[in-house]
């Protein structure tokens, strides 16, 4: 349960931690920051709080936007990159957490290649953990900024038809988006080659659209995912060229439906899942998603700082 101004859980590990009331609270707070942010001025929400940005896997958008969000809220922040840390000398994850805790840190933004690491850390600290992407599991802040972008574009999420297309098997963005969009009453469908769909799809019971043409026809929004070659086992695709031919999104397909909205969490493999010319398509919201990411992460840091 949450009262009017407090999130229902003192952390954010997955999209299922969020109720519709939580999402409304986060959107309202993000909109407040959007409306009131002035260059050169800071909000004081996180004054006296230290945020650790613990990224055990590469990131551009999530790391930089959390860093900016923390700074704009007057937090102290420290940045941790696993490749230049004592993990390379054999220090364990739990000792790394204890070491950072001993520096009087209260909030942790965690990205890790393994699913479940944010949960493991949350059960071993009194600090507040925000999941910034764990393995193939969840990326809840991405789902929130995607939903916020759609809410601002359409003025609603209820009943919106969103097709998630591409490499669903390896995508934490897909998992978090499916959960959050359904929490908010959107209709979700998937479009992907069978080898890139999770085996236990029945847990979602979602319609599967057979190709991108069918997806364009059905959807209000096409959320295109990156082909995650770094997580892929061999044999899942005959070739990248074939994936691109049958499941890549072309400019011609978009041109047929001018009102269709396109989103992608980034980074984009142009020429694989998306034709580069689509980036100049009027309803391509990829850059808007990035801009909204800063305000959504400010909102989350501010709301979760109440639990510190
Ligand atoms: N969308 C996303 O998580 O991008 P980064 O990997 O650059 O953070």
mmCIF file of C-alpha atoms and ligand atoms in Angstrom:
data_model
loop_
_atom_site.group_PDB
_atom_site.id
_atom_site.type_symbol
_atom_site.label_atom_id
_atom_site.label_comp_id
_atom_site.label_asym_id
_atom_site.label_seq_id
_atom_site.Cartn_x
_atom_site.Cartn_y
_atom_site.Cartn_z
ATOM 1 C CA UNK A 1 0.000 0.000 0.000
ATOM 2 C CA UNK A 2 1.109 3.572 -0.564
ATOM 3 C CA UNK A 3 -0.169 6.843 0.753
ATOM 4 C CA UNK A 4 -0.445 9.803 -1.609
ATOM 5 C CA UNK A 5 3.235 10.723 -1.680
ATOM 6 C CA UNK A 6 5.117 7.513 -0.950
ATOM 7 C CA UNK A 7 6.008 4.573 -3.164
ATOM 8 C CA UNK A 8 4.696 1.234 -1.953
ATOM 9 C CA UNK A 9 8.164 -0.393 -1.788
ATOM 10 C CA UNK A 10 11.440 1.074 -0.455
ATOM 11 C CA UNK A 11 13.422 -0.071 -3.524
ATOM 12 C CA UNK A 12 12.951 -0.699 -7.242
ATOM 13 C CA UNK A 13 14.016 -4.168 -8.346
ATOM 14 C CA UNK A 14 11.435 -4.919 -11.050
ATOM 15 C CA UNK A 15 8.386 -3.450 -12.753
ATOM 16 C CA UNK A 16 6.119 -5.628 -10.596
ATOM 17 C CA UNK A 17 7.200 -3.567 -7.562
ATOM 18 C CA UNK A 18 5.042 -0.767 -8.980
ATOM 19 C CA UNK A 19 1.297 -0.249 -8.564
ATOM 20 C CA UNK A 20 -0.688 2.071 -10.882
ATOM 21 C CA UNK A 21 -0.659 4.613 -8.006
ATOM 22 C CA UNK A 22 3.154 4.371 -7.810
ATOM 23 C CA UNK A 23 3.431 4.972 -11.556
ATOM 24 C CA UNK A 24 1.168 8.027 -11.330
ATOM 25 C CA UNK A 25 3.262 9.391 -8.458
ATOM 26 C CA UNK A 26 6.486 8.873 -10.464
ATOM 27 C CA UNK A 27 5.001 10.481 -13.605
ATOM 28 C CA UNK A 28 3.717 13.499 -11.616
ATOM 29 C CA UNK A 29 7.109 13.960 -9.977
ATOM 30 C CA UNK A 30 8.953 13.616 -13.321
ATOM 31 C CA UNK A 31 6.592 16.199 -14.851
ATOM 32 C CA UNK A 32 7.240 18.523 -11.891
ATOM 33 C CA UNK A 33 10.983 18.294 -12.504
ATOM 34 C CA UNK A 34 10.488 18.844 -16.256
ATOM 35 C CA UNK A 35 8.393 21.947 -15.640
ATOM 36 C CA UNK A 36 10.633 23.450 -12.973
ATOM 37 C CA UNK A 37 14.175 22.543 -14.027
ATOM 38 C CA UNK A 38 16.279 25.637 -14.740
ATOM 39 C CA UNK A 39 19.803 25.468 -16.113
ATOM 40 C CA UNK A 40 22.368 26.215 -13.423
ATOM 41 C CA UNK A 41 19.941 25.557 -10.541
ATOM 42 C CA UNK A 42 19.583 22.433 -8.416
ATOM 43 C CA UNK A 43 16.808 20.832 -6.395
ATOM 44 C CA UNK A 44 17.699 19.913 -2.797
ATOM 45 C CA UNK A 45 15.824 16.571 -2.573
ATOM 46 C CA UNK A 46 18.998 14.490 -2.115
ATOM 47 C CA UNK A 47 21.102 16.958 -0.114
ATOM 48 C CA UNK A 48 23.188 14.968 2.403
ATOM 49 C CA UNK A 49 22.602 11.676 0.566
ATOM 50 C CA UNK A 50 25.316 9.741 -1.259
ATOM 51 C CA UNK A 51 24.418 7.687 -4.324
ATOM 52 C CA UNK A 52 26.690 4.920 -5.642
ATOM 53 C CA UNK A 53 26.474 4.271 -9.366
ATOM 54 C CA UNK A 54 27.586 0.638 -9.454
ATOM 55 C CA UNK A 55 27.808 -0.465 -13.069
ATOM 56 C CA UNK A 56 29.177 -3.980 -13.534
ATOM 57 C CA UNK A 57 28.200 -3.904 -17.237
ATOM 58 C CA UNK A 58 28.589 -1.131 -19.878
ATOM 59 C CA UNK A 59 26.004 1.628 -20.183
ATOM 60 C CA UNK A 60 25.724 5.073 -21.739
ATOM 61 C CA UNK A 61 22.118 6.246 -21.288
ATOM 62 C CA UNK A 62 21.248 4.729 -17.918
ATOM 63 C CA UNK A 63 24.527 5.586 -16.197
ATOM 64 C CA UNK A 64 24.791 9.150 -17.484
ATOM 65 C CA UNK A 65 21.133 9.941 -16.816
ATOM 66 C CA UNK A 66 21.285 8.598 -13.247
ATOM 67 C CA UNK A 67 24.496 10.589 -12.688
ATOM 68 C CA UNK A 68 22.877 13.770 -13.996
ATOM 69 C CA UNK A 69 19.688 13.092 -12.024
ATOM 70 C CA UNK A 70 21.654 12.656 -8.776
ATOM 71 C CA UNK A 71 23.617 15.882 -9.421
ATOM 72 C CA UNK A 72 20.473 17.879 -10.220
ATOM 73 C CA UNK A 73 19.017 16.748 -6.874
ATOM 74 C CA UNK A 74 22.162 17.855 -4.939
ATOM 75 C CA UNK A 75 23.348 14.324 -4.060
ATOM 76 C CA UNK A 76 26.968 13.336 -3.613
ATOM 77 C CA UNK A 77 27.687 10.533 -6.056
ATOM 78 C CA UNK A 78 30.429 7.977 -6.502
ATOM 79 C CA UNK A 79 30.926 5.927 -9.607
ATOM 80 C CA UNK A 80 31.993 2.312 -9.659
ATOM 81 C CA UNK A 81 33.089 0.441 -12.793
ATOM 82 C CA UNK A 82 33.799 -3.249 -12.263
ATOM 83 C CA UNK A 83 36.612 -3.392 -14.842
ATOM 84 C CA UNK A 84 38.727 -0.910 -12.854
ATOM 85 C CA UNK A 85 37.733 -2.153 -9.371
ATOM 86 C CA UNK A 86 39.175 -4.667 -6.911
ATOM 87 C CA UNK A 87 36.742 -7.255 -8.301
ATOM 88 C CA UNK A 88 39.514 -7.847 -10.859
ATOM 89 C CA UNK A 89 41.759 -8.856 -7.893
ATOM 90 C CA UNK A 90 39.242 -11.417 -6.630
ATOM 91 C CA UNK A 91 37.161 -9.344 -4.177
ATOM 92 C CA UNK A 92 33.625 -10.716 -3.868
ATOM 93 C CA UNK A 93 30.404 -8.860 -4.676
ATOM 94 C CA UNK A 94 29.315 -8.850 -1.027
ATOM 95 C CA UNK A 95 32.695 -7.466 0.135
ATOM 96 C CA UNK A 96 32.424 -4.818 -2.548
ATOM 97 C CA UNK A 97 28.990 -3.856 -1.151
ATOM 98 C CA UNK A 98 30.339 -3.773 2.436
ATOM 99 C CA UNK A 99 33.248 -1.572 1.277
ATOM 100 C CA UNK A 100 30.953 0.945 -0.414
ATOM 101 C CA UNK A 101 28.545 0.862 2.589
ATOM 102 C CA UNK A 102 31.453 1.712 4.908
ATOM 103 C CA UNK A 103 31.806 5.004 3.003
ATOM 104 C CA UNK A 104 28.340 6.018 4.260
ATOM 105 C CA UNK A 105 26.436 5.488 1.015
ATOM 106 C CA UNK A 106 22.618 5.368 1.213
ATOM 107 C CA UNK A 107 21.423 4.664 -2.351
ATOM 108 C CA UNK A 108 22.762 2.214 -4.945
ATOM 109 C CA UNK A 109 22.039 2.219 -8.665
ATOM 110 C CA UNK A 110 23.076 -1.235 -9.854
ATOM 111 C CA UNK A 111 23.586 -2.732 -13.291
ATOM 112 C CA UNK A 112 24.916 -6.271 -13.535
ATOM 113 C CA UNK A 113 25.293 -8.928 -16.211
ATOM 114 C CA UNK A 114 23.661 -11.524 -13.912
ATOM 115 C CA UNK A 115 19.912 -11.634 -13.233
ATOM 116 C CA UNK A 116 19.057 -11.271 -9.545
ATOM 117 C CA UNK A 117 22.082 -9.266 -8.375
ATOM 118 C CA UNK A 118 20.015 -6.184 -7.345
ATOM 119 C CA UNK A 119 17.742 -8.479 -5.259
ATOM 120 C CA UNK A 120 20.796 -10.138 -3.680
ATOM 121 C CA UNK A 121 22.234 -6.733 -2.765
ATOM 122 C CA UNK A 122 18.883 -5.449 -1.427
ATOM 123 C CA UNK A 123 18.632 -8.427 0.921
ATOM 124 C CA UNK A 124 22.126 -7.634 2.240
ATOM 125 C CA UNK A 125 21.886 -3.897 2.878
ATOM 126 C CA UNK A 126 19.739 -1.319 4.644
ATOM 127 C CA UNK A 127 20.377 1.021 1.720
ATOM 128 C CA UNK A 128 18.005 1.608 -1.185
ATOM 129 C CA UNK A 129 18.702 -0.395 -4.366
ATOM 130 C CA UNK A 130 17.541 0.724 -7.823
ATOM 131 C CA UNK A 131 17.872 -1.874 -10.559
ATOM 132 C CA UNK A 132 19.524 -0.285 -13.620
ATOM 133 C CA UNK A 133 19.338 -3.545 -15.609
ATOM 134 C CA UNK A 134 20.182 -7.099 -14.489
ATOM 135 C CA UNK A 135 21.017 -9.724 -17.095
ATOM 136 C CA UNK A 136 17.977 -10.826 -19.079
ATOM 137 C CA UNK A 137 15.713 -10.144 -16.094
ATOM 138 C CA UNK A 138 14.489 -6.549 -15.647
ATOM 139 C CA UNK A 139 15.192 -2.911 -16.526
ATOM 140 C CA UNK A 140 12.350 -1.155 -14.676
ATOM 141 C CA UNK A 141 13.581 2.432 -15.062
ATOM 142 C CA UNK A 142 13.671 1.948 -18.854
ATOM 143 C CA UNK A 143 10.076 0.683 -18.782
ATOM 144 C CA UNK A 144 9.061 3.725 -16.720
ATOM 145 C CA UNK A 145 10.669 6.208 -19.102
ATOM 146 C CA UNK A 146 9.115 4.383 -22.068
ATOM 147 C CA UNK A 147 5.666 4.473 -20.467
ATOM 148 C CA UNK A 148 6.124 8.160 -19.529
ATOM 149 C CA UNK A 149 7.054 8.948 -23.148
ATOM 150 C CA UNK A 150 3.903 7.179 -24.375
ATOM 151 C CA UNK A 151 1.745 8.819 -21.716
ATOM 152 C CA UNK A 152 2.961 12.264 -22.763
ATOM 153 C CA UNK A 153 2.459 11.509 -26.469
ATOM 154 C CA UNK A 154 -0.998 9.917 -26.267
ATOM 155 C CA UNK A 155 -2.312 11.348 -22.963
ATOM 156 C CA UNK A 156 -3.139 7.791 -21.791
ATOM 157 C CA UNK A 157 -1.775 4.250 -21.531
ATOM 158 C CA UNK A 158 -5.084 2.426 -21.035
ATOM 159 C CA UNK A 159 -6.022 0.570 -24.226
ATOM 160 C CA UNK A 160 -2.890 1.610 -26.152
ATOM 161 C CA UNK A 161 -1.733 -1.126 -28.558
ATOM 162 C CA UNK A 162 2.017 -1.665 -28.111
ATOM 163 C CA UNK A 163 3.905 -4.274 -30.133
ATOM 164 C CA UNK A 164 7.354 -5.235 -28.810
ATOM 165 C CA UNK A 165 9.454 -6.431 -31.753
ATOM 166 C CA UNK A 166 12.818 -8.142 -32.111
ATOM 167 C CA UNK A 167 15.053 -10.062 -29.709
ATOM 168 C CA UNK A 168 12.616 -10.689 -26.852
ATOM 169 C CA UNK A 169 14.474 -13.731 -25.505
ATOM 170 C CA UNK A 170 17.487 -11.733 -24.303
ATOM 171 C CA UNK A 171 15.661 -8.529 -23.421
ATOM 172 C CA UNK A 172 15.194 -7.238 -19.873
ATOM 173 C CA UNK A 173 13.551 -4.172 -21.467
ATOM 174 C CA UNK A 174 10.836 -6.417 -22.943
ATOM 175 C CA UNK A 175 10.170 -8.119 -19.597
ATOM 176 C CA UNK A 176 9.871 -4.848 -17.665
ATOM 177 C CA UNK A 177 7.779 -3.213 -20.392
ATOM 178 C CA UNK A 178 5.347 -6.140 -20.619
ATOM 179 C CA UNK A 179 4.759 -6.012 -16.859
ATOM 180 C CA UNK A 180 4.467 -2.232 -16.579
ATOM 181 C CA UNK A 181 2.349 -1.689 -19.698
ATOM 182 C CA UNK A 182 -0.094 -4.360 -18.547
ATOM 183 C CA UNK A 183 -0.216 -2.836 -15.053
ATOM 184 C CA UNK A 184 -1.260 0.396 -16.752
ATOM 185 C CA UNK A 185 -3.923 -1.232 -18.937
ATOM 186 C CA UNK A 186 -2.150 -1.218 -22.331
ATOM 187 C CA UNK A 187 -2.609 -4.064 -24.847
ATOM 188 C CA UNK A 188 0.732 -5.725 -25.575
ATOM 189 C CA UNK A 189 1.684 -8.022 -28.493
ATOM 190 C CA UNK A 190 5.033 -9.510 -29.537
ATOM 191 C CA UNK A 191 6.713 -9.908 -32.930
ATOM 192 C CA UNK A 192 9.861 -12.016 -33.122
ATOM 193 C CA UNK A 193 11.319 -15.118 -34.758
ATOM 194 C CA UNK A 194 10.398 -18.217 -32.723
ATOM 195 C CA UNK A 195 14.015 -18.774 -31.673
ATOM 196 C CA UNK A 196 14.097 -15.326 -30.045
ATOM 197 C CA UNK A 197 10.930 -15.807 -27.999
ATOM 198 C CA UNK A 198 11.218 -17.152 -24.420
ATOM 199 C CA UNK A 199 10.192 -20.796 -24.047
ATOM 200 C CA UNK A 200 7.696 -20.054 -21.246
ATOM 201 C CA UNK A 201 5.717 -17.480 -23.199
ATOM 202 C CA UNK A 202 2.436 -18.782 -21.797
ATOM 203 C CA UNK A 203 3.202 -16.979 -18.512
ATOM 204 C CA UNK A 204 2.338 -13.786 -20.413
ATOM 205 C CA UNK A 205 -0.397 -15.130 -22.701
ATOM 206 C CA UNK A 206 0.293 -12.412 -25.297
ATOM 207 C CA UNK A 207 -0.644 -12.366 -28.990
ATOM 208 C CA UNK A 208 2.265 -13.092 -31.342
ATOM 209 C CA UNK A 209 2.177 -11.129 -34.612
ATOM 210 C CA UNK A 210 3.739 -13.031 -37.488
ATOM 211 C CA UNK A 211 5.792 -10.269 -39.118
ATOM 212 C CA UNK A 212 6.553 -6.546 -39.038
ATOM 213 C CA UNK A 213 3.834 -5.751 -41.596
ATOM 214 C CA UNK A 214 1.243 -7.314 -39.270
ATOM 215 C CA UNK A 215 2.758 -5.429 -36.323
ATOM 216 C CA UNK A 216 2.584 -2.084 -38.166
ATOM 217 C CA UNK A 217 -1.047 -2.745 -39.051
ATOM 218 C CA UNK A 218 -2.084 -3.726 -35.491
ATOM 219 C CA UNK A 219 -0.087 -1.351 -33.322
ATOM 220 C CA UNK A 220 -0.288 2.241 -32.146
ATOM 221 C CA UNK A 221 3.320 1.872 -31.014
ATOM 222 C CA UNK A 222 6.189 -0.284 -32.206
ATOM 223 C CA UNK A 223 8.847 -0.781 -29.532
ATOM 224 C CA UNK A 224 11.840 -2.208 -31.392
ATOM 225 C CA UNK A 225 14.551 -4.068 -29.481
ATOM 226 C CA UNK A 226 18.250 -4.472 -30.141
ATOM 227 C CA UNK A 227 19.528 -7.798 -31.376
ATOM 228 C CA UNK A 228 21.695 -8.698 -28.357
ATOM 229 C CA UNK A 229 24.525 -10.546 -30.037
ATOM 230 C CA UNK A 230 26.656 -10.423 -26.864
ATOM 231 C CA UNK A 231 24.085 -12.561 -24.960
ATOM 232 C CA UNK A 232 23.218 -14.856 -27.862
ATOM 233 C CA UNK A 233 24.100 -18.532 -28.074
ATOM 234 C CA UNK A 234 25.054 -19.768 -31.533
ATOM 235 C CA UNK A 235 22.366 -21.317 -33.748
ATOM 236 C CA UNK A 236 19.486 -19.027 -32.776
ATOM 237 C CA UNK A 237 19.484 -17.236 -36.132
ATOM 238 C CA UNK A 238 20.474 -18.423 -39.618
ATOM 239 C CA UNK A 239 22.174 -15.056 -40.193
ATOM 240 C CA UNK A 240 21.950 -11.398 -39.166
ATOM 241 C CA UNK A 241 21.073 -10.567 -42.779
ATOM 242 C CA UNK A 242 18.069 -12.913 -42.673
ATOM 243 C CA UNK A 243 16.863 -11.505 -39.327
ATOM 244 C CA UNK A 244 17.157 -8.010 -40.754
ATOM 245 C CA UNK A 245 15.253 -8.946 -43.915
ATOM 246 C CA UNK A 246 12.280 -10.520 -42.108
ATOM 247 C CA UNK A 247 12.210 -8.744 -38.702
ATOM 248 C CA UNK A 248 14.105 -5.497 -39.330
ATOM 249 C CA UNK A 249 11.915 -2.396 -39.609
ATOM 250 C CA UNK A 250 12.143 -0.420 -42.849
ATOM 251 C CA UNK A 251 11.311 3.200 -43.587
ATOM 252 C CA UNK A 252 8.772 2.048 -46.187
ATOM 253 C CA UNK A 253 6.839 0.093 -43.534
ATOM 254 C CA UNK A 254 6.596 3.171 -41.319
ATOM 255 C CA UNK A 255 5.698 5.467 -44.185
ATOM 256 C CA UNK A 256 2.498 3.471 -44.650
ATOM 257 C CA UNK A 257 1.157 4.580 -41.252
ATOM 258 C CA UNK A 258 2.200 8.144 -40.373
ATOM 259 C CA UNK A 259 0.516 8.093 -36.932
ATOM 260 C CA UNK A 260 2.478 5.006 -35.794
ATOM 261 C CA UNK A 261 4.913 5.763 -32.957
ATOM 262 C CA UNK A 262 8.355 4.164 -32.932
ATOM 263 C CA UNK A 263 10.463 3.643 -29.823
ATOM 264 C CA UNK A 264 13.759 1.855 -29.145
ATOM 265 C CA UNK A 265 15.559 1.734 -25.776
ATOM 266 C CA UNK A 266 18.984 2.069 -27.450
ATOM 267 C CA UNK A 267 21.682 1.406 -28.274
ATOM 268 C CA UNK A 268 20.360 0.851 -31.815
ATOM 269 C CA UNK A 269 21.993 -1.470 -34.342
ATOM 270 C CA UNK A 270 21.010 0.548 -37.410
ATOM 271 C CA UNK A 271 20.835 -1.678 -40.470
ATOM 272 C CA UNK A 272 19.962 -4.721 -38.313
ATOM 273 C CA UNK A 273 16.678 -4.146 -36.410
ATOM 274 C CA UNK A 274 16.040 -0.651 -37.796
ATOM 275 C CA UNK A 275 16.648 1.226 -41.041
ATOM 276 C CA UNK A 276 18.698 4.385 -40.289
ATOM 277 C CA UNK A 277 16.210 6.567 -42.215
ATOM 278 C CA UNK A 278 13.573 5.748 -39.578
ATOM 279 C CA UNK A 279 15.432 8.002 -37.112
ATOM 280 C CA UNK A 280 14.188 11.033 -39.102
ATOM 281 C CA UNK A 281 10.603 9.748 -39.078
ATOM 282 C CA UNK A 282 8.404 12.363 -37.257
ATOM 283 C CA UNK A 283 6.994 9.878 -34.727
ATOM 284 C CA UNK A 284 10.356 8.305 -33.910
ATOM 285 C CA UNK A 285 10.689 9.077 -30.164
ATOM 286 C CA UNK A 286 14.146 7.606 -29.472
ATOM 287 C CA UNK A 287 15.725 10.931 -28.444
ATOM 288 C CA UNK A 288 12.626 11.910 -26.438
ATOM 289 C CA UNK A 289 12.978 8.651 -24.487
ATOM 290 C CA UNK A 290 16.541 9.651 -23.540
ATOM 291 C CA UNK A 291 15.448 13.139 -22.442
ATOM 292 C CA UNK A 292 12.608 11.714 -20.340
ATOM 293 C CA UNK A 293 15.027 9.211 -18.774
ATOM 294 C CA UNK A 294 16.733 11.969 -16.778
ATOM 295 C CA UNK A 295 13.437 13.266 -15.312
ATOM 296 C CA UNK A 296 12.088 9.780 -14.546
ATOM 297 C CA UNK A 297 15.332 8.923 -12.718
ATOM 298 C CA UNK A 298 15.193 12.239 -10.809
ATOM 299 C CA UNK A 299 11.643 11.315 -9.762
ATOM 300 C CA UNK A 300 12.712 7.831 -8.623
ATOM 301 C CA UNK A 301 15.734 9.054 -6.673
ATOM 302 C CA UNK A 302 13.627 11.743 -5.008
ATOM 303 C CA UNK A 303 10.728 9.411 -4.077
ATOM 304 C CA UNK A 304 12.991 6.566 -2.885
ATOM 305 C CA UNK A 305 15.192 8.945 -0.851
ATOM 306 C CA UNK A 306 12.274 9.129 1.621
ATOM 307 C CA UNK A 307 13.220 5.576 2.702
ATOM 308 C CA UNK A 308 16.854 6.465 3.512
HETATM 309 N N1 LIG B 1 18.669 1.599 -22.764
HETATM 310 C C1 LIG B 1 19.780 1.370 -22.057
HETATM 311 O O1 LIG B 1 19.770 0.736 -20.999
HETATM 312 O O2 LIG B 1 20.925 1.912 -22.607
HETATM 313 P P1 LIG B 1 22.373 1.856 -21.960
HETATM 314 O O3 LIG B 1 22.834 0.418 -22.023
HETATM 315 O O4 LIG B 1 23.209 2.776 -22.813
HETATM 316 O O5 LIG B 1 22.275 2.316 -20.537
#
